[in-house]
Amino acid sequence: MTLAYIMYVETIEKRCLELFGRDYKYSVIHNTNGEVCGHYPQQIVFLEYESTELHKDRFESTVQITKLQDLVNRSKMARCRGRFVCPVILYNGKHICRSSTLAGWGELYGRTGYNYIFSGGTDDTWGAESEPEVPEDDGVRNGDSQLFDKVRGLDIKLLRYLSVRYICDLMVENKKVKFGLNVTSSEKVDKAQRYADFTLLSVPYPGCEFFKDYKDRDYTAEGLVFNWNQDFVDAPLTIPVCFTKNLSINWSEYQSWDLVHQTQNYLKLLLHIINSDGHEGP
């Protein structure tokens, strides 16, 4: 990575912060060398509230940024490649967040082992208060379940701290399989139902592999339909009736939509959810 490239990135990030500052008061989680997440910017912005002319020069934080950063550091292992739940849009006091899907056991064991070895056997990823808020079963839990309880429990703590209530899963699979191994999972198929307190929507949307076809068609999306009959596609469209009844969309036809109609209808759904809920939070 050249010095010119680093300066170029820093210039872009500085400009982004200036633009955020025009409309919002915000806090920053520093990620200079990718120590929080190597896939996120060097400065991770947390938008707190909209700025008004009357209070332009005054800032009262709505969160404990050190607590938020601590939750982020402890929960990130629950998500594939450490891409933790991160607020990216603030609308009417609601945080719209992004993240990767849940990490599978292979990545969890790999990362915990890596952290333990390179911390000299003193890895404190979860800290003293590492017990999740998810109740244990009556029976004896095996090692896999205990590890999932721990990391996904911390992921749930972060979701609750951000007042998240809805989770929209865009995966076309229930679990992503590579070389016969489950490499990622999703909230909707968590065996212990740890995410049952959230409203889960399964809205399968083609992944990056499909968009190669989009590029090969000279970026023409009209008439481009995803092949839903592929062996790995097993996630159904699952949306609570309360969100669909007023949209005048025939959801039973979703597998026949081309990329344009699918994107339009999913956006209508998401905007309806964001606008129809009158309470604080995403």
PDB file of C-alpha atoms in Angstrom:
ATOM      1  CA  MET A   1       0.000   0.000   0.000  1.00  0.00           C
ATOM      2  CA  THR A   2       1.622   3.258  -1.130  1.00  0.00           C
ATOM      3  CA  LEU A   3       1.752   6.521   0.781  1.00  0.00           C
ATOM      4  CA  ALA A   4      -0.174   8.205  -2.038  1.00  0.00           C
ATOM      5  CA  TYR A   5      -2.986   5.678  -1.686  1.00  0.00           C
ATOM      6  CA  ILE A   6      -3.134   6.128   2.105  1.00  0.00           C
ATOM      7  CA  MET A   7      -3.350   9.909   1.702  1.00  0.00           C
ATOM      8  CA  TYR A   8      -6.044   9.480  -0.948  1.00  0.00           C
ATOM      9  CA  VAL A   9      -8.156   7.337   1.403  1.00  0.00           C
ATOM     10  CA  GLU A  10      -7.656   9.780   4.277  1.00  0.00           C
ATOM     11  CA  THR A  11      -8.794  12.665   2.051  1.00  0.00           C
ATOM     12  CA  ILE A  12     -11.981  10.805   1.155  1.00  0.00           C
ATOM     13  CA  GLU A  13     -12.701   9.917   4.784  1.00  0.00           C
ATOM     14  CA  LYS A  14     -12.109  13.503   5.896  1.00  0.00           C
ATOM     15  CA  ARG A  15     -14.574  14.709   3.272  1.00  0.00           C
ATOM     16  CA  CYS A  16     -17.133  12.134   4.408  1.00  0.00           C
ATOM     17  CA  LEU A  17     -16.842  13.349   8.008  1.00  0.00           C
ATOM     18  CA  GLU A  18     -17.346  16.934   6.839  1.00  0.00           C
ATOM     19  CA  LEU A  19     -20.505  15.921   4.983  1.00  0.00           C
ATOM     20  CA  PHE A  20     -21.822  13.963   7.980  1.00  0.00           C
ATOM     21  CA  GLY A  21     -21.157  17.003  10.161  1.00  0.00           C
ATOM     22  CA  ARG A  22     -23.444  19.184   8.059  1.00  0.00           C
ATOM     23  CA  ASP A  23     -26.531  17.252   9.101  1.00  0.00           C
ATOM     24  CA  TYR A  24     -25.651  15.118  12.108  1.00  0.00           C
ATOM     25  CA  LYS A  25     -23.877  14.985  15.425  1.00  0.00           C
ATOM     26  CA  TYR A  26     -21.741  11.866  15.492  1.00  0.00           C
ATOM     27  CA  SER A  27     -19.118   9.882  17.363  1.00  0.00           C
ATOM     28  CA  VAL A  28     -16.250   7.907  15.845  1.00  0.00           C
ATOM     29  CA  ILE A  29     -14.821   4.471  16.547  1.00  0.00           C
ATOM     30  CA  HIS A  30     -11.195   4.512  15.424  1.00  0.00           C
ATOM     31  CA  ASN A  31     -10.122   1.655  13.167  1.00  0.00           C
ATOM     32  CA  THR A  32      -6.842   3.095  11.871  1.00  0.00           C
ATOM     33  CA  ASN A  33      -5.041  -0.163  11.137  1.00  0.00           C
ATOM     34  CA  GLY A  34      -8.131  -2.322  10.776  1.00  0.00           C
ATOM     35  CA  GLU A  35      -7.791  -3.534  14.360  1.00  0.00           C
ATOM     36  CA  VAL A  36     -11.573  -3.396  14.870  1.00  0.00           C
ATOM     37  CA  CYS A  37     -12.423  -4.759  11.419  1.00  0.00           C
ATOM     38  CA  GLY A  38     -10.206  -4.914   8.357  1.00  0.00           C
ATOM     39  CA  HIS A  39     -13.229  -4.599   6.066  1.00  0.00           C
ATOM     40  CA  TYR A  40     -14.541  -1.328   7.529  1.00  0.00           C
ATOM     41  CA  PRO A  41     -13.239   2.265   7.158  1.00  0.00           C
ATOM     42  CA  GLN A  42     -10.437   3.686   9.297  1.00  0.00           C
ATOM     43  CA  GLN A  43     -13.004   5.851  11.073  1.00  0.00           C
ATOM     44  CA  ILE A  44     -16.322   4.139  11.763  1.00  0.00           C
ATOM     45  CA  VAL A  45     -18.995   6.808  12.137  1.00  0.00           C
ATOM     46  CA  PHE A  46     -21.855   6.438  14.600  1.00  0.00           C
ATOM     47  CA  LEU A  47     -24.572   8.971  13.764  1.00  0.00           C
ATOM     48  CA  GLU A  48     -26.245  10.058  17.004  1.00  0.00           C
ATOM     49  CA  TYR A  49     -28.906  12.604  16.043  1.00  0.00           C
ATOM     50  CA  GLU A  50     -29.775  15.203  13.440  1.00  0.00           C
ATOM     51  CA  SER A  51     -28.151  18.579  13.920  1.00  0.00           C
ATOM     52  CA  THR A  52     -30.235  21.762  13.946  1.00  0.00           C
ATOM     53  CA  GLU A  53     -29.088  25.339  13.443  1.00  0.00           C
ATOM     54  CA  LEU A  54     -30.123  26.159  17.010  1.00  0.00           C
ATOM     55  CA  HIS A  55     -27.820  23.503  18.498  1.00  0.00           C
ATOM     56  CA  LYS A  56     -25.174  23.438  15.770  1.00  0.00           C
ATOM     57  CA  ASP A  57     -22.302  24.158  18.143  1.00  0.00           C
ATOM     58  CA  ARG A  58     -23.440  21.914  21.008  1.00  0.00           C
ATOM     59  CA  PHE A  59     -23.057  18.148  21.216  1.00  0.00           C
ATOM     60  CA  GLU A  60     -24.475  15.861  23.881  1.00  0.00           C
ATOM     61  CA  SER A  61     -23.655  12.231  23.179  1.00  0.00           C
ATOM     62  CA  THR A  62     -26.574   9.807  23.294  1.00  0.00           C
ATOM     63  CA  VAL A  63     -24.354   6.752  23.801  1.00  0.00           C
ATOM     64  CA  GLN A  64     -21.348   5.744  25.843  1.00  0.00           C
ATOM     65  CA  ILE A  65     -18.909   5.436  22.956  1.00  0.00           C
ATOM     66  CA  THR A  66     -16.430   3.437  25.047  1.00  0.00           C
ATOM     67  CA  LYS A  67     -19.173   0.945  25.927  1.00  0.00           C
ATOM     68  CA  LEU A  68     -20.219   0.753  22.275  1.00  0.00           C
ATOM     69  CA  GLN A  69     -16.633   0.106  21.199  1.00  0.00           C
ATOM     70  CA  ASP A  70     -16.266  -2.551  23.882  1.00  0.00           C
ATOM     71  CA  LEU A  71     -19.445  -4.284  22.685  1.00  0.00           C
ATOM     72  CA  VAL A  72     -18.195  -4.115  19.106  1.00  0.00           C
ATOM     73  CA  ASN A  73     -14.844  -5.674  20.010  1.00  0.00           C
ATOM     74  CA  ARG A  74     -16.473  -8.468  21.988  1.00  0.00           C
ATOM     75  CA  SER A  75     -19.262  -9.260  19.535  1.00  0.00           C
ATOM     76  CA  LYS A  76     -17.500  -9.072  16.172  1.00  0.00           C
ATOM     77  CA  MET A  77     -16.412 -12.715  16.234  1.00  0.00           C
ATOM     78  CA  ALA A  78     -20.059 -13.738  15.867  1.00  0.00           C
ATOM     79  CA  ARG A  79     -20.127 -12.322  12.326  1.00  0.00           C
ATOM     80  CA  CYS A  80     -18.350 -13.573   9.226  1.00  0.00           C
ATOM     81  CA  ARG A  81     -14.910 -11.916   8.838  1.00  0.00           C
ATOM     82  CA  GLY A  82     -15.595  -9.798  11.908  1.00  0.00           C
ATOM     83  CA  ARG A  83     -18.022  -7.513  10.058  1.00  0.00           C
ATOM     84  CA  PHE A  84     -20.059  -6.611  13.121  1.00  0.00           C
ATOM     85  CA  VAL A  85     -23.472  -4.945  13.244  1.00  0.00           C
ATOM     86  CA  CYS A  86     -22.707  -1.339  12.293  1.00  0.00           C
ATOM     87  CA  PRO A  87     -25.176   1.592  12.045  1.00  0.00           C
ATOM     88  CA  VAL A  88     -24.877   3.239   8.620  1.00  0.00           C
ATOM     89  CA  ILE A  89     -28.060   5.305   8.184  1.00  0.00           C
ATOM     90  CA  LEU A  90     -30.008   7.334  10.744  1.00  0.00           C
ATOM     91  CA  TYR A  91     -33.644   8.012   9.879  1.00  0.00           C
ATOM     92  CA  ASN A  92     -36.176   9.476  12.321  1.00  0.00           C
ATOM     93  CA  GLY A  93     -34.112   8.270  15.249  1.00  0.00           C
ATOM     94  CA  LYS A  94     -33.831   4.748  13.825  1.00  0.00           C
ATOM     95  CA  HIS A  95     -30.493   3.118  13.105  1.00  0.00           C
ATOM     96  CA  ILE A  96     -30.377   1.147   9.867  1.00  0.00           C
ATOM     97  CA  CYS A  97     -27.450  -1.218  10.283  1.00  0.00           C
ATOM     98  CA  ARG A  98     -25.392  -3.493   8.086  1.00  0.00           C
ATOM     99  CA  SER A  99     -23.334  -6.544   8.901  1.00  0.00           C
ATOM    100  CA  SER A 100     -22.202  -9.806   7.428  1.00  0.00           C
ATOM    101  CA  THR A 101     -24.103 -12.971   8.216  1.00  0.00           C
ATOM    102  CA  LEU A 102     -23.347 -15.151  11.241  1.00  0.00           C
ATOM    103  CA  ALA A 103     -20.032 -17.001  11.311  1.00  0.00           C
ATOM    104  CA  GLY A 104     -20.074 -20.791  11.272  1.00  0.00           C
ATOM    105  CA  TRP A 105     -18.241 -23.076  13.675  1.00  0.00           C
ATOM    106  CA  GLY A 106     -15.181 -23.351  11.408  1.00  0.00           C
ATOM    107  CA  GLU A 107     -14.515 -19.617  11.438  1.00  0.00           C
ATOM    108  CA  LEU A 108     -15.341 -19.327  15.139  1.00  0.00           C
ATOM    109  CA  TYR A 109     -12.844 -21.992  16.156  1.00  0.00           C
ATOM    110  CA  GLY A 110     -10.256 -20.662  13.735  1.00  0.00           C
ATOM    111  CA  ARG A 111     -10.478 -17.096  15.021  1.00  0.00           C
ATOM    112  CA  THR A 112     -10.635 -18.012  18.710  1.00  0.00           C
ATOM    113  CA  GLY A 113      -7.594 -20.267  18.289  1.00  0.00           C
ATOM    114  CA  TYR A 114      -5.703 -17.582  16.357  1.00  0.00           C
ATOM    115  CA  ASN A 115      -6.485 -14.933  18.992  1.00  0.00           C
ATOM    116  CA  TYR A 116      -5.479 -17.242  21.825  1.00  0.00           C
ATOM    117  CA  ILE A 117      -2.136 -18.180  20.253  1.00  0.00           C
ATOM    118  CA  PHE A 118      -1.123 -14.640  19.290  1.00  0.00           C
ATOM    119  CA  SER A 119      -2.202 -13.175  22.629  1.00  0.00           C
ATOM    120  CA  GLY A 120       0.185 -15.506  24.416  1.00  0.00           C
ATOM    121  CA  GLY A 121      -2.673 -17.526  25.876  1.00  0.00           C
ATOM    122  CA  THR A 122      -4.274 -14.511  27.544  1.00  0.00           C
ATOM    123  CA  ASP A 123      -6.982 -13.652  25.012  1.00  0.00           C
ATOM    124  CA  ASP A 124      -9.723 -11.615  26.704  1.00  0.00           C
ATOM    125  CA  THR A 125     -12.096 -11.272  23.783  1.00  0.00           C
ATOM    126  CA  TRP A 126     -15.166 -11.732  25.936  1.00  0.00           C
ATOM    127  CA  GLY A 127     -13.952 -10.351  29.237  1.00  0.00           C
ATOM    128  CA  ALA A 128     -15.130 -11.200  32.710  1.00  0.00           C
ATOM    129  CA  GLU A 129     -18.785 -10.595  31.965  1.00  0.00           C
ATOM    130  CA  SER A 130     -18.879 -12.948  29.027  1.00  0.00           C
ATOM    131  CA  GLU A 131     -22.080 -14.772  29.839  1.00  0.00           C
ATOM    132  CA  PRO A 132     -24.726 -14.131  27.198  1.00  0.00           C
ATOM    133  CA  GLU A 133     -28.221 -13.038  28.001  1.00  0.00           C
ATOM    134  CA  VAL A 134     -29.607 -16.169  26.365  1.00  0.00           C
ATOM    135  CA  PRO A 135     -30.790 -18.829  28.867  1.00  0.00           C
ATOM    136  CA  GLU A 136     -29.116 -22.226  28.929  1.00  0.00           C
ATOM    137  CA  ASP A 137     -31.007 -25.455  28.186  1.00  0.00           C
ATOM    138  CA  ASP A 138     -31.592 -27.837  31.093  1.00  0.00           C
ATOM    139  CA  GLY A 139     -29.348 -30.492  29.593  1.00  0.00           C
ATOM    140  CA  VAL A 140     -25.568 -30.543  29.439  1.00  0.00           C
ATOM    141  CA  ARG A 141     -24.349 -28.366  26.569  1.00  0.00           C
ATOM    142  CA  ASN A 142     -21.495 -29.485  24.364  1.00  0.00           C
ATOM    143  CA  GLY A 143     -18.511 -27.282  23.517  1.00  0.00           C
ATOM    144  CA  ASP A 144     -19.953 -26.058  20.210  1.00  0.00           C
ATOM    145  CA  SER A 145     -23.178 -24.877  21.843  1.00  0.00           C
ATOM    146  CA  GLN A 146     -21.330 -23.110  24.637  1.00  0.00           C
ATOM    147  CA  LEU A 147     -19.128 -21.249  22.161  1.00  0.00           C
ATOM    148  CA  PHE A 148     -22.131 -20.229  20.052  1.00  0.00           C
ATOM    149  CA  ASP A 149     -24.003 -19.151  23.200  1.00  0.00           C
ATOM    150  CA  LYS A 150     -21.093 -16.935  24.153  1.00  0.00           C
ATOM    151  CA  VAL A 151     -20.360 -15.186  20.864  1.00  0.00           C
ATOM    152  CA  ARG A 152     -23.939 -14.909  19.621  1.00  0.00           C
ATOM    153  CA  GLY A 153     -25.044 -13.756  23.054  1.00  0.00           C
ATOM    154  CA  LEU A 154     -22.609 -10.847  22.745  1.00  0.00           C
ATOM    155  CA  ASP A 155     -23.868 -10.152  19.217  1.00  0.00           C
ATOM    156  CA  ILE A 156     -27.391  -9.939  20.645  1.00  0.00           C
ATOM    157  CA  LYS A 157     -26.165  -7.530  23.337  1.00  0.00           C
ATOM    158  CA  LEU A 158     -24.888  -5.191  20.621  1.00  0.00           C
ATOM    159  CA  LEU A 159     -28.146  -5.470  18.667  1.00  0.00           C
ATOM    160  CA  ARG A 160     -30.116  -4.575  21.785  1.00  0.00           C
ATOM    161  CA  TYR A 161     -27.793  -1.694  22.635  1.00  0.00           C
ATOM    162  CA  LEU A 162     -28.523  -0.282  19.170  1.00  0.00           C
ATOM    163  CA  SER A 163     -32.279  -0.874  19.732  1.00  0.00           C
ATOM    164  CA  VAL A 164     -32.474  -3.188  16.725  1.00  0.00           C
ATOM    165  CA  ARG A 165     -35.811  -4.978  16.403  1.00  0.00           C
ATOM    166  CA  TYR A 166     -35.938  -6.147  12.775  1.00  0.00           C
ATOM    167  CA  ILE A 167     -33.398  -8.347  11.000  1.00  0.00           C
ATOM    168  CA  CYS A 168     -33.675  -8.704   7.220  1.00  0.00           C
ATOM    169  CA  ASP A 169     -31.732 -11.688   5.910  1.00  0.00           C
ATOM    170  CA  LEU A 170     -30.809 -11.412   2.219  1.00  0.00           C
ATOM    171  CA  MET A 171     -29.131 -14.829   1.907  1.00  0.00           C
ATOM    172  CA  VAL A 172     -30.565 -17.220  -0.691  1.00  0.00           C
ATOM    173  CA  GLU A 173     -29.234 -20.084   1.471  1.00  0.00           C
ATOM    174  CA  ASN A 174     -30.067 -21.011   5.037  1.00  0.00           C
ATOM    175  CA  LYS A 175     -26.378 -21.784   5.467  1.00  0.00           C
ATOM    176  CA  LYS A 176     -23.555 -21.110   3.024  1.00  0.00           C
ATOM    177  CA  VAL A 177     -21.618 -24.287   2.291  1.00  0.00           C
ATOM    178  CA  LYS A 178     -18.066 -24.413   0.892  1.00  0.00           C
ATOM    179  CA  PHE A 179     -16.246 -27.709   0.267  1.00  0.00           C
ATOM    180  CA  GLY A 180     -18.895 -29.546   2.273  1.00  0.00           C
ATOM    181  CA  LEU A 181     -18.549 -27.311   5.346  1.00  0.00           C
ATOM    182  CA  ASN A 182     -21.039 -24.788   6.726  1.00  0.00           C
ATOM    183  CA  VAL A 183     -18.984 -21.595   6.585  1.00  0.00           C
ATOM    184  CA  THR A 184     -21.749 -19.137   7.484  1.00  0.00           C
ATOM    185  CA  SER A 185     -25.200 -19.359   8.974  1.00  0.00           C
ATOM    186  CA  SER A 186     -28.089 -16.975   9.549  1.00  0.00           C
ATOM    187  CA  GLU A 187     -30.320 -15.867  12.401  1.00  0.00           C
ATOM    188  CA  LYS A 188     -33.362 -17.595  10.931  1.00  0.00           C
ATOM    189  CA  VAL A 189     -31.857 -21.088  11.286  1.00  0.00           C
ATOM    190  CA  ASP A 190     -30.144 -20.654  14.662  1.00  0.00           C
ATOM    191  CA  LYS A 191     -30.973 -23.977  16.331  1.00  0.00           C
ATOM    192  CA  ALA A 192     -31.166 -22.509  19.821  1.00  0.00           C
ATOM    193  CA  GLN A 193     -33.541 -19.750  18.655  1.00  0.00           C
ATOM    194  CA  ARG A 194     -31.291 -17.116  20.215  1.00  0.00           C
ATOM    195  CA  TYR A 195     -32.681 -14.422  17.892  1.00  0.00           C
ATOM    196  CA  ALA A 196     -36.340 -15.244  18.553  1.00  0.00           C
ATOM    197  CA  ASP A 197     -36.933 -11.876  20.256  1.00  0.00           C
ATOM    198  CA  PHE A 198     -36.266 -10.073  16.967  1.00  0.00           C
ATOM    199  CA  THR A 199     -38.607  -9.903  13.985  1.00  0.00           C
ATOM    200  CA  LEU A 200     -36.809 -11.944  11.327  1.00  0.00           C
ATOM    201  CA  LEU A 201     -37.520 -11.446   7.638  1.00  0.00           C
ATOM    202  CA  SER A 202     -36.123 -13.774   5.003  1.00  0.00           C
ATOM    203  CA  VAL A 203     -35.887 -11.784   1.771  1.00  0.00           C
ATOM    204  CA  PRO A 204     -33.530 -13.818  -0.449  1.00  0.00           C
ATOM    205  CA  TYR A 205     -31.614 -11.642  -2.880  1.00  0.00           C
ATOM    206  CA  PRO A 206     -28.959 -12.826  -5.367  1.00  0.00           C
ATOM    207  CA  GLY A 207     -25.371 -12.571  -4.180  1.00  0.00           C
ATOM    208  CA  CYS A 208     -22.245 -11.187  -5.811  1.00  0.00           C
ATOM    209  CA  GLU A 209     -21.796 -14.252  -8.044  1.00  0.00           C
ATOM    210  CA  PHE A 210     -25.064 -13.459  -9.816  1.00  0.00           C
ATOM    211  CA  PHE A 211     -23.968  -9.914 -10.568  1.00  0.00           C
ATOM    212  CA  LYS A 212     -21.277 -11.262 -12.887  1.00  0.00           C
ATOM    213  CA  ASP A 213     -24.191 -12.026 -15.229  1.00  0.00           C
ATOM    214  CA  TYR A 214     -25.332  -8.432 -14.769  1.00  0.00           C
ATOM    215  CA  LYS A 215     -21.878  -7.194 -15.800  1.00  0.00           C
ATOM    216  CA  ASP A 216     -21.728  -9.607 -18.743  1.00  0.00           C
ATOM    217  CA  ARG A 217     -25.036  -8.132 -19.971  1.00  0.00           C
ATOM    218  CA  ASP A 218     -23.423  -4.693 -20.078  1.00  0.00           C
ATOM    219  CA  TYR A 219     -25.118  -3.780 -16.784  1.00  0.00           C
ATOM    220  CA  THR A 220     -28.618  -4.333 -18.141  1.00  0.00           C
ATOM    221  CA  ALA A 221     -30.884  -5.622 -15.359  1.00  0.00           C
ATOM    222  CA  GLU A 222     -34.155  -5.770 -17.293  1.00  0.00           C
ATOM    223  CA  GLY A 223     -35.042  -9.379 -18.033  1.00  0.00           C
ATOM    224  CA  LEU A 224     -32.248 -10.769 -15.834  1.00  0.00           C
ATOM    225  CA  VAL A 225     -33.871 -13.407 -13.598  1.00  0.00           C
ATOM    226  CA  PHE A 226     -32.073 -15.373 -10.897  1.00  0.00           C
ATOM    227  CA  ASN A 227     -32.183 -19.177 -11.174  1.00  0.00           C
ATOM    228  CA  TRP A 228     -34.041 -20.215  -8.036  1.00  0.00           C
ATOM    229  CA  ASN A 229     -33.797 -23.935  -8.900  1.00  0.00           C
ATOM    230  CA  GLN A 230     -30.106 -24.243  -8.035  1.00  0.00           C
ATOM    231  CA  ASP A 231     -29.314 -26.905  -5.429  1.00  0.00           C
ATOM    232  CA  PHE A 232     -27.876 -24.499  -2.863  1.00  0.00           C
ATOM    233  CA  VAL A 233     -30.909 -22.171  -2.875  1.00  0.00           C
ATOM    234  CA  ASP A 234     -33.045 -23.197   0.099  1.00  0.00           C
ATOM    235  CA  ALA A 235     -34.101 -19.958   1.820  1.00  0.00           C
ATOM    236  CA  PRO A 236     -37.802 -19.180   1.288  1.00  0.00           C
ATOM    237  CA  LEU A 237     -39.310 -15.711   1.177  1.00  0.00           C
ATOM    238  CA  THR A 238     -40.743 -15.180   4.674  1.00  0.00           C
ATOM    239  CA  ILE A 239     -42.345 -11.839   5.562  1.00  0.00           C
ATOM    240  CA  PRO A 240     -44.908 -11.152   8.317  1.00  0.00           C
ATOM    241  CA  VAL A 241     -48.333 -10.389   6.842  1.00  0.00           C
ATOM    242  CA  CYS A 242     -48.509  -7.083   8.709  1.00  0.00           C
ATOM    243  CA  PHE A 243     -45.735  -5.754   6.442  1.00  0.00           C
ATOM    244  CA  THR A 244     -47.099  -7.013   3.124  1.00  0.00           C
ATOM    245  CA  LYS A 245     -50.846  -6.449   3.230  1.00  0.00           C
ATOM    246  CA  ASN A 246     -50.696  -2.765   2.239  1.00  0.00           C
ATOM    247  CA  LEU A 247     -48.088  -2.971  -0.515  1.00  0.00           C
ATOM    248  CA  SER A 248     -50.186  -4.389  -3.397  1.00  0.00           C
ATOM    249  CA  ILE A 249     -47.395  -6.771  -4.382  1.00  0.00           C
ATOM    250  CA  ASN A 250     -47.988 -10.418  -5.305  1.00  0.00           C
ATOM    251  CA  TRP A 251     -45.172 -11.937  -3.284  1.00  0.00           C
ATOM    252  CA  SER A 252     -45.922 -15.466  -4.520  1.00  0.00           C
ATOM    253  CA  GLU A 253     -44.430 -14.443  -7.875  1.00  0.00           C
ATOM    254  CA  TYR A 254     -41.068 -13.311  -6.489  1.00  0.00           C
ATOM    255  CA  GLN A 255     -39.121 -16.051  -8.276  1.00  0.00           C
ATOM    256  CA  SER A 256     -40.308 -14.766 -11.655  1.00  0.00           C
ATOM    257  CA  TRP A 257     -39.210 -11.162 -11.072  1.00  0.00           C
ATOM    258  CA  ASP A 258     -36.238  -9.808 -12.956  1.00  0.00           C
ATOM    259  CA  LEU A 259     -33.528  -7.960 -11.068  1.00  0.00           C
ATOM    260  CA  VAL A 260     -35.235  -4.578 -11.535  1.00  0.00           C
ATOM    261  CA  HIS A 261     -38.613  -5.666 -10.152  1.00  0.00           C
ATOM    262  CA  GLN A 262     -37.062  -7.659  -7.351  1.00  0.00           C
ATOM    263  CA  THR A 263     -34.950  -4.713  -6.210  1.00  0.00           C
ATOM    264  CA  GLN A 264     -37.886  -2.299  -6.469  1.00  0.00           C
ATOM    265  CA  ASN A 265     -40.238  -4.532  -4.484  1.00  0.00           C
ATOM    266  CA  TYR A 266     -37.690  -5.266  -1.764  1.00  0.00           C
ATOM    267  CA  LEU A 267     -36.984  -1.550  -1.391  1.00  0.00           C
ATOM    268  CA  LYS A 268     -40.718  -0.848  -1.127  1.00  0.00           C
ATOM    269  CA  LEU A 269     -40.905  -3.423   1.659  1.00  0.00           C
ATOM    270  CA  LEU A 270     -37.920  -2.040   3.566  1.00  0.00           C
ATOM    271  CA  LEU A 271     -39.097   1.568   3.257  1.00  0.00           C
ATOM    272  CA  HIS A 272     -42.561   0.508   4.438  1.00  0.00           C
ATOM    273  CA  ILE A 273     -41.069  -1.134   7.535  1.00  0.00           C
ATOM    274  CA  ILE A 274     -38.919   1.896   8.317  1.00  0.00           C
ATOM    275  CA  ASN A 275     -41.775   4.363   7.885  1.00  0.00           C
ATOM    276  CA  SER A 276     -44.598   2.372   9.471  1.00  0.00           C
ATOM    277  CA  ASP A 277     -43.002   1.885  12.868  1.00  0.00           C
ATOM    278  CA  GLY A 278     -43.450   4.884  15.110  1.00  0.00           C
ATOM    279  CA  HIS A 279     -41.055   3.925  17.889  1.00  0.00           C
ATOM    280  CA  GLU A 280     -37.399   4.729  18.321  1.00  0.00           C
ATOM    281  CA  GLY A 281     -34.892   2.230  16.979  1.00  0.00           C
ATOM    282  CA  PRO A 282     -34.319   0.444  13.661  1.00  0.00           C
TER     283      PRO A 282
END
